[in-house]
mmCIF file of C-alpha atoms in Angstrom:
data_model
loop_
_atom_site.group_PDB
_atom_site.id
_atom_site.type_symbol
_atom_site.label_atom_id
_atom_site.label_comp_id
_atom_site.label_asym_id
_atom_site.label_seq_id
_atom_site.Cartn_x
_atom_site.Cartn_y
_atom_site.Cartn_z
ATOM 1 C CA UNK T 113 16.113 -102.568 38.344
ATOM 2 C CA UNK T 114 19.226 -101.749 36.748
ATOM 3 C CA UNK T 115 20.519 -98.269 36.095
ATOM 4 C CA UNK T 116 19.736 -97.802 32.506
ATOM 5 C CA UNK T 117 15.916 -98.007 33.788
ATOM 6 C CA UNK T 118 16.834 -95.711 36.929
ATOM 7 C CA UNK T 119 18.392 -93.409 34.797
ATOM 8 C CA UNK T 120 15.272 -93.093 32.624
ATOM 9 C CA UNK T 121 12.978 -92.710 35.161
ATOM 10 C CA UNK T 122 15.285 -89.471 36.329
ATOM 11 C CA UNK T 123 14.712 -88.329 32.964
ATOM 12 C CA UNK T 124 11.322 -88.947 32.707
ATOM 13 C CA UNK T 125 10.586 -87.354 35.911
ATOM 14 C CA UNK T 126 12.101 -84.158 34.539
ATOM 15 C CA UNK T 127 10.529 -84.570 31.072
ATOM 16 C CA UNK T 128 28.485 -85.103 20.543
ATOM 17 C CA UNK T 129 30.733 -86.260 18.828
ATOM 18 C CA UNK T 130 28.528 -86.555 16.695
ATOM 19 C CA UNK T 131 29.816 -86.712 12.845
ATOM 20 C CA UNK T 132 30.338 -82.874 13.996
ATOM 21 C CA UNK T 133 31.135 -81.634 17.520
ATOM 22 C CA UNK T 134 31.085 -77.748 16.865
ATOM 23 C CA UNK T 135 27.806 -75.892 15.916
ATOM 24 C CA UNK T 136 27.001 -75.069 12.721
ATOM 25 C CA UNK T 137 25.083 -72.043 12.072
ATOM 26 C CA UNK T 138 22.458 -70.608 14.471
ATOM 27 C CA UNK T 139 18.554 -71.159 13.976
ATOM 28 C CA UNK T 140 18.215 -67.774 13.839
ATOM 29 C CA UNK T 141 20.615 -66.747 11.446
ATOM 30 C CA UNK T 142 19.352 -65.784 7.651
ATOM 31 C CA UNK T 143 19.987 -68.772 6.478
ATOM 32 C CA UNK T 144 18.919 -71.107 8.850
ATOM 33 C CA UNK T 145 15.403 -69.789 8.422
ATOM 34 C CA UNK T 146 15.027 -69.164 5.067
ATOM 35 C CA UNK T 147 15.349 -72.998 5.271
ATOM 36 C CA UNK T 148 14.065 -73.680 8.000
ATOM 37 C CA UNK T 149 10.505 -72.058 6.172
ATOM 38 C CA UNK T 150 10.850 -75.383 3.891
ATOM 39 C CA UNK T 151 8.844 -77.406 6.572
ATOM 40 C CA UNK T 152 7.363 -76.004 9.624
ATOM 41 C CA UNK T 153 7.406 -78.772 12.945
ATOM 42 C CA UNK T 154 3.933 -77.481 14.543
ATOM 43 C CA UNK T 155 5.419 -79.302 18.723
ATOM 44 C CA UNK T 156 8.719 -80.257 17.898
ATOM 45 C CA UNK T 157 11.847 -77.745 18.794
ATOM 46 C CA UNK T 158 14.798 -79.942 18.398
ATOM 47 C CA UNK T 159 14.598 -80.664 14.310
ATOM 48 C CA UNK T 160 14.303 -78.821 10.865
ATOM 49 C CA UNK T 161 13.335 -81.046 8.011
ATOM 50 C CA UNK T 162 14.370 -79.076 4.973
ATOM 51 C CA UNK T 163 13.893 -80.222 0.954
ATOM 52 C CA UNK T 164 15.916 -79.152 -1.133
ATOM 53 C CA UNK T 165 16.099 -80.190 -4.843
ATOM 54 C CA UNK T 166 17.143 -83.899 -5.294
ATOM 55 C CA UNK T 167 17.385 -84.040 -1.192
ATOM 56 C CA UNK T 168 15.890 -84.201 1.637
ATOM 57 C CA UNK T 169 18.530 -82.428 5.054
ATOM 58 C CA UNK T 170 17.478 -82.825 8.822
ATOM 59 C CA UNK T 171 18.781 -80.732 11.159
ATOM 60 C CA UNK T 172 19.329 -81.913 14.529
ATOM 61 C CA UNK T 173 18.727 -78.088 17.287
ATOM 62 C CA UNK T 174 20.393 -77.232 20.373
ATOM 63 C CA UNK T 175 17.053 -75.602 21.237
ATOM 64 C CA UNK T 176 18.740 -73.410 24.414
ATOM 65 C CA UNK T 177 21.303 -72.041 22.550
ATOM 66 C CA UNK T 178 19.594 -71.718 19.087
ATOM 67 C CA UNK T 179 22.450 -73.404 17.183
ATOM 68 C CA UNK T 180 21.803 -76.234 14.574
ATOM 69 C CA UNK T 181 24.499 -79.317 16.253
ATOM 70 C CA UNK T 182 23.804 -81.290 13.642
ATOM 71 C CA UNK T 183 22.867 -81.710 10.166
ATOM 72 C CA UNK T 184 22.064 -84.763 7.839
ATOM 73 C CA UNK T 185 21.125 -85.078 4.291
ATOM 74 C CA UNK T 186 19.152 -88.035 2.466
ATOM 75 C CA UNK T 187 20.747 -88.002 -1.050
ATOM 76 C CA UNK T 188 24.096 -86.338 -2.302
ATOM 77 C CA UNK T 189 24.951 -83.085 -0.635
ATOM 78 C CA UNK T 190 26.779 -79.733 -1.103
ATOM 79 C CA UNK T 191 27.327 -78.623 1.988
ATOM 80 C CA UNK T 192 30.947 -80.173 3.813
ATOM 81 C CA UNK T 193 28.978 -80.486 7.138
ATOM 82 C CA UNK T 194 26.562 -82.116 6.446
ATOM 83 C CA UNK T 195 27.186 -85.984 6.522
ATOM 84 C CA UNK T 196 25.448 -87.697 4.168
ATOM 85 C CA UNK T 197 22.780 -90.886 4.890
ATOM 86 C CA UNK T 198 22.210 -93.568 2.405
ATOM 87 C CA UNK T 199 18.765 -93.759 0.598
ATOM 88 C CA UNK T 200 18.110 -97.481 1.698
ATOM 89 C CA UNK T 201 18.511 -98.135 5.545
ATOM 90 C CA UNK T 202 18.905 -101.323 5.848
ATOM 91 C CA UNK T 203 20.514 -102.484 9.208
ATOM 92 C CA UNK T 204 19.973 -100.544 12.115
ATOM 93 C CA UNK T 205 21.043 -100.034 15.631
ATOM 94 C CA UNK T 206 19.168 -98.490 18.047
ATOM 95 C CA UNK T 207 19.816 -97.601 21.809
ATOM 96 C CA UNK T 208 17.316 -95.853 22.881
ATOM 97 C CA UNK T 209 14.061 -97.381 23.267
ATOM 98 C CA UNK T 210 12.057 -94.687 21.711
ATOM 99 C CA UNK T 211 13.564 -95.163 19.115
ATOM 100 C CA UNK T 212 12.256 -99.388 18.573
ATOM 101 C CA UNK T 213 9.168 -97.601 19.573
ATOM 102 C CA UNK T 214 9.192 -95.735 16.350
ATOM 103 C CA UNK T 215 10.371 -98.033 14.283
ATOM 104 C CA UNK T 216 7.681 -100.499 14.840
ATOM 105 C CA UNK T 217 5.298 -97.862 14.925
ATOM 106 C CA UNK T 218 5.977 -97.585 10.853
ATOM 107 C CA UNK T 219 6.351 -101.284 10.792
ATOM 108 C CA UNK T 220 10.295 -101.258 10.767
ATOM 109 C CA UNK T 221 10.835 -103.653 13.767
ATOM 110 C CA UNK T 222 12.941 -106.605 11.326
ATOM 111 C CA UNK T 223 15.435 -103.444 10.471
ATOM 112 C CA UNK T 224 17.445 -103.539 13.877
ATOM 113 C CA UNK T 225 19.855 -105.429 14.075
ATOM 114 C CA UNK T 226 21.462 -104.142 17.326
ATOM 115 C CA UNK T 227 20.702 -102.708 20.613
ATOM 116 C CA UNK T 228 21.921 -101.398 24.068
ATOM 117 C CA UNK T 229 20.308 -104.260 26.244
ATOM 118 C CA UNK T 230 17.591 -106.756 25.752
ATOM 119 C CA UNK T 231 16.708 -106.909 29.183
ATOM 120 C CA UNK T 232 15.099 -103.894 28.793
ATOM 121 C CA UNK T 233 13.056 -104.636 25.605
ATOM 122 C CA UNK T 234 8.911 -104.750 25.410
ATOM 123 C CA UNK T 235 9.278 -106.289 21.810
ATOM 124 C CA UNK T 236 7.322 -109.385 21.528
ATOM 125 C CA UNK T 237 9.010 -110.110 18.128
ATOM 126 C CA UNK T 238 12.917 -108.041 19.189
ATOM 127 C CA UNK T 239 12.137 -110.815 21.635
ATOM 128 C CA UNK T 240 12.097 -113.816 19.959
ATOM 129 C CA UNK T 241 14.650 -112.429 17.658
ATOM 130 C CA UNK T 242 17.525 -112.238 20.152
ATOM 131 C CA UNK T 243 16.625 -115.753 20.487
ATOM 132 C CA UNK T 244 16.470 -116.771 17.471
ATOM 133 C CA UNK T 245 20.619 -114.913 16.670
ATOM 134 C CA UNK T 246 19.124 -112.373 14.844
ATOM 135 C CA UNK T 247 19.147 -110.136 16.585
ATOM 136 C CA UNK T 248 22.532 -108.326 19.362
ATOM 137 C CA UNK T 249 22.804 -107.089 22.285
ATOM 138 C CA UNK T 250 26.059 -104.584 21.680
ATOM 139 C CA UNK T 251 26.354 -101.899 25.021
ATOM 140 C CA UNK T 252 25.048 -97.690 25.225
ATOM 141 C CA UNK T 253 26.898 -95.885 23.693
ATOM 142 C CA UNK T 254 29.151 -94.866 27.157
ATOM 143 C CA UNK T 255 30.894 -98.477 26.067
ATOM 144 C CA UNK T 256 34.282 -98.342 24.833
ATOM 145 C CA UNK T 257 33.596 -101.575 23.026
ATOM 146 C CA UNK T 258 33.442 -101.080 18.838
ATOM 147 C CA UNK T 259 33.648 -104.460 17.801
ATOM 148 C CA UNK T 260 29.232 -105.678 18.759
ATOM 149 C CA UNK T 261 28.849 -102.620 17.021
ATOM 150 C CA UNK T 262 30.992 -103.345 13.888
ATOM 151 C CA UNK T 263 29.898 -106.980 13.970
ATOM 152 C CA UNK T 264 26.636 -106.449 12.970
ATOM 153 C CA UNK T 265 28.124 -104.396 10.385
ATOM 154 C CA UNK T 266 25.070 -101.009 10.346
ATOM 155 C CA UNK T 267 23.742 -98.426 8.058
ATOM 156 C CA UNK T 268 23.463 -96.209 10.532
ATOM 157 C CA UNK T 269 23.099 -95.807 14.527
ATOM 158 C CA UNK T 270 20.792 -94.187 16.001
ATOM 159 C CA UNK T 271 21.817 -93.052 19.831
ATOM 160 C CA UNK T 272 20.527 -89.943 21.820
ATOM 161 C CA UNK T 273 23.223 -87.624 22.515
ATOM 162 C CA UNK T 274 23.557 -88.009 26.575
ATOM 163 C CA UNK T 275 27.597 -87.813 25.685
ATOM 164 C CA UNK T 276 27.839 -86.294 22.198
ATOM 165 C CA UNK T 277 31.433 -87.198 23.172
ATOM 166 C CA UNK T 278 31.465 -90.749 24.563
ATOM 167 C CA UNK T 279 35.202 -92.368 22.825
ATOM 168 C CA UNK T 280 33.577 -94.967 21.032
ATOM 169 C CA UNK T 281 32.343 -92.462 18.657
ATOM 170 C CA UNK T 282 35.273 -91.218 17.200
ATOM 171 C CA UNK T 283 35.775 -95.643 16.377
ATOM 172 C CA UNK T 284 32.309 -95.761 14.516
ATOM 173 C CA UNK T 285 33.364 -92.464 12.752
ATOM 174 C CA UNK T 286 37.044 -93.833 11.720
ATOM 175 C CA UNK T 287 35.465 -96.608 10.871
ATOM 176 C CA UNK T 288 33.091 -96.075 7.897
ATOM 177 C CA UNK T 289 29.917 -96.171 10.773
ATOM 178 C CA UNK T 290 27.780 -92.605 10.202
ATOM 179 C CA UNK T 291 25.641 -92.107 13.319
ATOM 180 C CA UNK T 292 22.166 -89.969 13.906
ATOM 181 C CA UNK T 293 21.163 -88.055 17.038
ATOM 182 C CA UNK T 294 18.128 -88.313 18.600
ATOM 183 C CA UNK T 295 17.409 -85.264 20.210
ATOM 184 C CA UNK T 296 13.415 -86.633 20.938
ATOM 185 C CA UNK T 297 13.796 -86.464 25.032
ATOM 186 C CA UNK T 298 14.451 -83.101 24.624
ATOM 187 C CA UNK T 299 10.857 -82.288 23.715
ATOM 188 C CA UNK T 300 8.282 -80.548 26.392
ATOM 189 C CA UNK T 301 5.567 -81.231 24.226
ATOM 190 C CA UNK T 302 4.061 -84.440 24.578
ATOM 191 C CA UNK T 303 3.882 -83.799 20.635
ATOM 192 C CA UNK T 304 6.907 -82.232 20.522
ATOM 193 C CA UNK T 305 7.922 -86.034 20.723
ATOM 194 C CA UNK T 306 5.479 -87.950 18.821
ATOM 195 C CA UNK T 307 6.758 -85.138 16.222
ATOM 196 C CA UNK T 308 9.814 -87.356 15.891
ATOM 197 C CA UNK T 309 8.540 -89.966 14.229
ATOM 198 C CA UNK T 310 8.946 -88.025 10.803
ATOM 199 C CA UNK T 311 12.358 -87.986 11.156
ATOM 200 C CA UNK T 312 11.715 -91.866 11.335
ATOM 201 C CA UNK T 313 9.705 -91.615 8.003
ATOM 202 C CA UNK T 314 12.380 -89.338 5.345
ATOM 203 C CA UNK T 315 14.991 -91.787 7.617
ATOM 204 C CA UNK T 316 13.304 -94.798 6.244
ATOM 205 C CA UNK T 317 11.648 -93.836 3.669
ATOM 206 C CA UNK T 318 7.836 -93.855 4.965
ATOM 207 C CA UNK T 319 7.262 -90.059 5.272
ATOM 208 C CA UNK T 320 2.928 -90.545 4.403
ATOM 209 C CA UNK T 321 2.764 -92.921 6.910
ATOM 210 C CA UNK T 322 4.858 -90.615 9.199
ATOM 211 C CA UNK T 323 2.264 -88.271 8.661
ATOM 212 C CA UNK T 324 -0.603 -90.123 8.588
ATOM 213 C CA UNK T 325 0.619 -91.503 11.740
ATOM 214 C CA UNK T 326 1.242 -88.440 13.488
ATOM 215 C CA UNK T 327 -2.236 -86.716 12.046
ATOM 216 C CA UNK T 328 -3.713 -89.430 13.643
ATOM 217 C CA UNK T 329 -2.047 -88.950 16.963
ATOM 218 C CA UNK T 330 -2.664 -85.630 17.364
ATOM 219 C CA UNK T 331 -6.180 -84.961 16.338
ATOM 220 C CA UNK T 332 -6.823 -87.586 19.181
ATOM 221 C CA UNK T 333 -4.919 -85.906 22.027
ATOM 222 C CA UNK T 334 -6.201 -82.777 20.971
ATOM 223 C CA UNK T 335 -9.674 -84.116 21.032
ATOM 224 C CA UNK T 336 -9.457 -85.060 24.547
ATOM 225 C CA UNK T 337 -7.783 -82.266 25.599
ATOM 226 C CA UNK T 338 -10.925 -80.808 24.616
ATOM 227 C CA UNK T 339 -13.100 -83.106 26.338
ATOM 228 C CA UNK T 340 -11.279 -82.879 29.976
ATOM 229 C CA UNK T 341 -11.412 -79.175 29.630
ATOM 230 C CA UNK T 342 -15.310 -79.411 30.327
ATOM 231 C CA UNK T 343 -14.037 -81.755 33.600
ATOM 232 C CA UNK T 344 -13.399 -80.549 37.220
ATOM 233 C CA UNK T 345 -10.711 -82.488 39.369
ATOM 234 C CA UNK T 346 -10.577 -81.322 43.551
ATOM 235 C CA UNK T 347 -7.456 -83.593 43.886
ATOM 236 C CA UNK T 348 -3.774 -82.678 43.230
ATOM 237 C CA UNK T 349 -0.778 -84.436 41.906
ATOM 238 C CA UNK T 350 1.876 -85.587 42.787
ATOM 239 C CA UNK T 351 4.310 -87.009 40.368
ATOM 240 C CA UNK T 352 7.148 -89.003 41.123
ATOM 241 C CA UNK T 353 9.444 -90.901 43.207
ATOM 242 C CA UNK T 354 12.572 -91.340 46.054
ATOM 243 C CA UNK T 355 16.349 -91.732 45.483
ATOM 244 C CA UNK T 356 18.362 -92.411 47.944
ATOM 245 C CA UNK T 357 17.603 -89.201 50.191
ATOM 246 C CA UNK T 358 15.721 -87.159 47.400
ATOM 247 C CA UNK T 359 13.199 -86.653 45.760
ATOM 248 C CA UNK T 360 12.873 -86.604 42.412
ATOM 249 C CA UNK T 361 9.616 -84.040 40.961
ATOM 250 C CA UNK T 362 9.078 -82.714 36.756
ATOM 251 C CA UNK T 363 9.190 -79.268 37.100
ATOM 252 C CA UNK T 364 6.410 -76.847 35.811
ATOM 253 C CA UNK T 365 7.733 -76.585 32.700
ATOM 254 C CA UNK T 366 8.566 -80.408 31.534
ATOM 255 C CA UNK T 367 7.021 -82.456 29.687
ATOM 256 C CA UNK T 368 4.767 -84.381 31.961
ATOM 257 C CA UNK T 369 3.697 -81.244 34.355
ATOM 258 C CA UNK T 370 2.746 -80.161 30.741
ATOM 259 C CA UNK T 371 0.807 -84.016 30.586
ATOM 260 C CA UNK T 372 -0.767 -82.778 33.253
ATOM 261 C CA UNK T 373 -1.869 -79.576 32.422
ATOM 262 C CA UNK T 374 -3.953 -80.817 29.766
ATOM 263 C CA UNK T 375 -5.516 -83.653 31.560
ATOM 264 C CA UNK T 376 -7.232 -80.490 33.105
ATOM 265 C CA UNK T 377 -4.907 -81.295 36.690
ATOM 266 C CA UNK T 378 -3.701 -79.459 39.140
ATOM 267 C CA UNK T 379 0.058 -80.408 39.203
ATOM 268 C CA UNK T 380 1.279 -79.547 43.149
ATOM 269 C CA UNK T 381 4.706 -77.991 41.538
ATOM 270 C CA UNK T 382 3.423 -76.671 38.187
ATOM 271 C CA UNK T 383 4.322 -73.521 39.195
ATOM 272 C CA UNK T 384 8.435 -74.558 39.256
ATOM 273 C CA UNK T 385 10.685 -73.325 37.473
ATOM 274 C CA UNK T 386 12.287 -75.004 34.614
ATOM 275 C CA UNK T 387 11.914 -78.205 32.526
ATOM 276 C CA UNK T 388 14.510 -80.821 33.626
ATOM 277 C CA UNK T 389 13.402 -82.279 37.264
ATOM 278 C CA UNK T 390 13.384 -80.303 40.856
ATOM 279 C CA UNK T 391 14.899 -82.127 43.987
ATOM 280 C CA UNK T 392 12.981 -82.308 46.967
ATOM 281 C CA UNK T 393 13.647 -83.868 50.598
ATOM 282 C CA UNK T 394 11.622 -85.718 52.381
ATOM 283 C CA UNK T 395 10.460 -83.599 54.500
ATOM 284 C CA UNK T 396 8.851 -81.291 52.515
ATOM 285 C CA UNK T 397 7.098 -83.924 50.309
ATOM 286 C CA UNK T 398 5.328 -85.209 52.851
ATOM 287 C CA UNK T 399 4.431 -81.691 54.143
ATOM 288 C CA UNK T 400 3.666 -81.062 50.782
ATOM 289 C CA UNK T 401 1.857 -83.582 50.164
ATOM 290 C CA UNK T 402 -0.217 -85.421 53.497
ATOM 291 C CA UNK T 403 -4.092 -84.206 51.793
ATOM 292 C CA UNK T 404 -2.731 -84.486 48.009
ATOM 293 C CA UNK T 405 -5.437 -87.345 46.293
ATOM 294 C CA UNK T 406 -2.730 -88.867 44.006
ATOM 295 C CA UNK T 407 1.351 -89.632 43.167
ATOM 296 C CA UNK T 408 2.057 -90.503 39.842
ATOM 297 C CA UNK T 409 5.185 -92.436 39.087
ATOM 298 C CA UNK T 410 6.844 -94.156 41.827
ATOM 299 C CA UNK T 411 9.015 -96.652 41.097
ATOM 300 C CA UNK T 412 7.445 -99.104 43.369
ATOM 301 C CA UNK T 413 5.546 -101.894 42.087
ATOM 302 C CA UNK T 414 3.133 -102.612 44.973
ATOM 303 C CA UNK T 415 2.449 -100.139 48.083
ATOM 304 C CA UNK T 416 4.092 -102.531 50.687
ATOM 305 C CA UNK T 417 7.076 -100.765 47.845
ATOM 306 C CA UNK T 418 6.560 -97.455 48.169
ATOM 307 C CA UNK T 419 6.700 -97.619 52.221
ATOM 308 C CA UNK T 420 10.172 -99.965 51.980
ATOM 309 C CA UNK T 421 11.357 -96.309 50.074
ATOM 310 C CA UNK T 422 9.933 -94.853 53.434
ATOM 311 C CA UNK T 423 7.724 -95.748 56.389
ATOM 312 C CA UNK T 424 6.888 -91.644 56.550
ATOM 313 C CA UNK T 425 4.770 -92.398 52.884
ATOM 314 C CA UNK T 426 1.981 -94.013 54.733
ATOM 315 C CA UNK T 427 1.127 -90.810 56.377
ATOM 316 C CA UNK T 428 -0.251 -89.698 52.781
ATOM 317 C CA UNK T 429 -3.828 -89.520 51.506
ATOM 318 C CA UNK T 430 -2.524 -90.716 47.821
ATOM 319 C CA UNK T 431 -1.257 -94.362 49.800
ATOM 320 C CA UNK T 432 -4.189 -93.834 52.375
ATOM 321 C CA UNK T 433 -6.839 -94.425 49.485
ATOM 322 C CA UNK T 434 -4.567 -96.634 47.103
ATOM 323 C CA UNK T 435 -4.616 -93.657 45.061
ATOM 324 C CA UNK T 436 -1.446 -94.290 44.073
ATOM 325 C CA UNK T 437 -0.102 -95.720 40.254
ATOM 326 C CA UNK T 438 3.835 -96.112 39.166
ATOM 327 C CA UNK T 439 4.016 -98.043 35.387
ATOM 328 C CA UNK T 440 6.751 -99.851 37.378
ATOM 329 C CA UNK T 441 5.309 -103.383 36.515
ATOM 330 C CA UNK T 442 5.704 -102.851 32.721
ATOM 331 C CA UNK T 443 8.447 -100.202 32.878
ATOM 332 C CA UNK T 444 9.861 -100.904 29.470
ATOM 333 C CA UNK T 445 6.847 -101.025 27.502
ATOM 334 C CA UNK T 446 6.398 -97.970 28.746
ATOM 335 C CA UNK T 447 9.350 -96.197 27.404
ATOM 336 C CA UNK T 448 9.534 -97.804 24.459
ATOM 337 C CA UNK T 449 5.292 -96.627 23.216
ATOM 338 C CA UNK T 450 4.608 -94.081 25.182
ATOM 339 C CA UNK T 451 7.051 -90.976 24.174
ATOM 340 C CA UNK T 452 5.179 -92.688 20.144
ATOM 341 C CA UNK T 453 1.393 -92.703 22.105
ATOM 342 C CA UNK T 454 1.079 -90.124 24.593
ATOM 343 C CA UNK T 455 -2.581 -90.353 23.508
ATOM 344 C CA UNK T 456 -2.777 -92.395 25.546
ATOM 345 C CA UNK T 457 -0.722 -91.420 28.084
ATOM 346 C CA UNK T 458 -3.178 -88.605 28.248
ATOM 347 C CA UNK T 459 -5.844 -91.251 28.230
ATOM 348 C CA UNK T 460 -4.394 -92.873 31.230
ATOM 349 C CA UNK T 461 -4.135 -89.768 33.281
ATOM 350 C CA UNK T 462 -7.261 -88.958 32.641
ATOM 351 C CA UNK T 463 -8.904 -91.958 33.237
ATOM 352 C CA UNK T 464 -6.999 -91.889 36.952
ATOM 353 C CA UNK T 465 -8.308 -88.303 37.555
ATOM 354 C CA UNK T 466 -11.771 -88.506 35.803
ATOM 355 C CA UNK T 467 -12.615 -92.320 37.286
ATOM 356 C CA UNK T 468 -16.682 -91.693 36.013
ATOM 357 C CA UNK T 469 -16.322 -90.018 33.144
ATOM 358 C CA UNK T 470 -13.503 -92.410 31.124
ATOM 359 C CA UNK T 471 -15.608 -96.157 32.794
ATOM 360 C CA UNK T 472 -14.761 -97.417 29.466
ATOM 361 C CA UNK T 473 -11.657 -96.716 28.761
ATOM 362 C CA UNK T 474 -8.662 -99.307 30.378
ATOM 363 C CA UNK T 475 -4.969 -97.748 31.570
ATOM 364 C CA UNK T 476 -2.124 -98.876 29.083
ATOM 365 C CA UNK T 477 0.672 -98.051 31.266
ATOM 366 C CA UNK T 478 -0.240 -97.247 34.868
ATOM 367 C CA UNK T 479 -1.511 -99.472 37.407
ATOM 368 C CA UNK T 480 -2.688 -98.870 40.484
ATOM 369 C CA UNK T 481 -0.198 -100.242 43.646
ATOM 370 C CA UNK T 482 -2.335 -102.520 46.319
#
């Protein structure tokens, strides 16, 4: 599997050189607090949408440093620190799978003219356009070649901000190409990531539709949380996979740990600190999880591949009893769709943990390994 997919899987387990490289203001400043009252997010912490007379501002936040890192304005802006975005965006470069998922949810796939790499596509519509030549792979933001970007003539480039000092960003700005930093991956609440749909709604004049879609997602998700609160699973869950000699697992405050908490399932490492990942030795994993009943997110498509990683995994009860699950068989679809459909991800985990209560449901992302 390619380097990008491996990085994405590790990110999920934990799970600027933009227009301005320095923080613009602090989250706690009076100016920020006054403006932020315009719209309150329900779950997301890394953006704010602010209404001004005649314009809408999107602030991208560094929640750890409590700083506003980027400001974007749709409409005229008197603020020199805010980047003006066209009110009609028709040609978009979407460099992350989650961006594609958001745009698909809003029926905006036709606006995408460039992606990072078609090897990682799930959308059949975009695959067709690659074959037709109306959509191009132009490389990720870490590339130094700007020609592919210029050739597709985008109104905006949406990127994830993993490397806000990538040299290509300065080249894009010099060429007059606007970039937009998306921090959806920093959200630790599943509904927080999905709430970034509102940002896309503002950018693409689909605000009402985005609000309605998010409200439906939220309602379905919370109904599931309420339902499974009445259930009880005796099983403990292991989450993660082995890369080299290191087993990467989500920390206790991570996105995946929150999903498991909402599914009313005990996660083996739920008391670990942090919102990212923890690194475990193989010995620790085997010792801690011999009797763990369920294993999720292993980077393999069948049990033989799991044992090829390390034959000692045969000692785990979850493998012996065929309770190992992965999204690796449709990994591209997982990245495109799971962030915007956390209710389906939660439902999958509930079905795995409570098979009798969820008999009528089918798995959307996961597959039991044979």
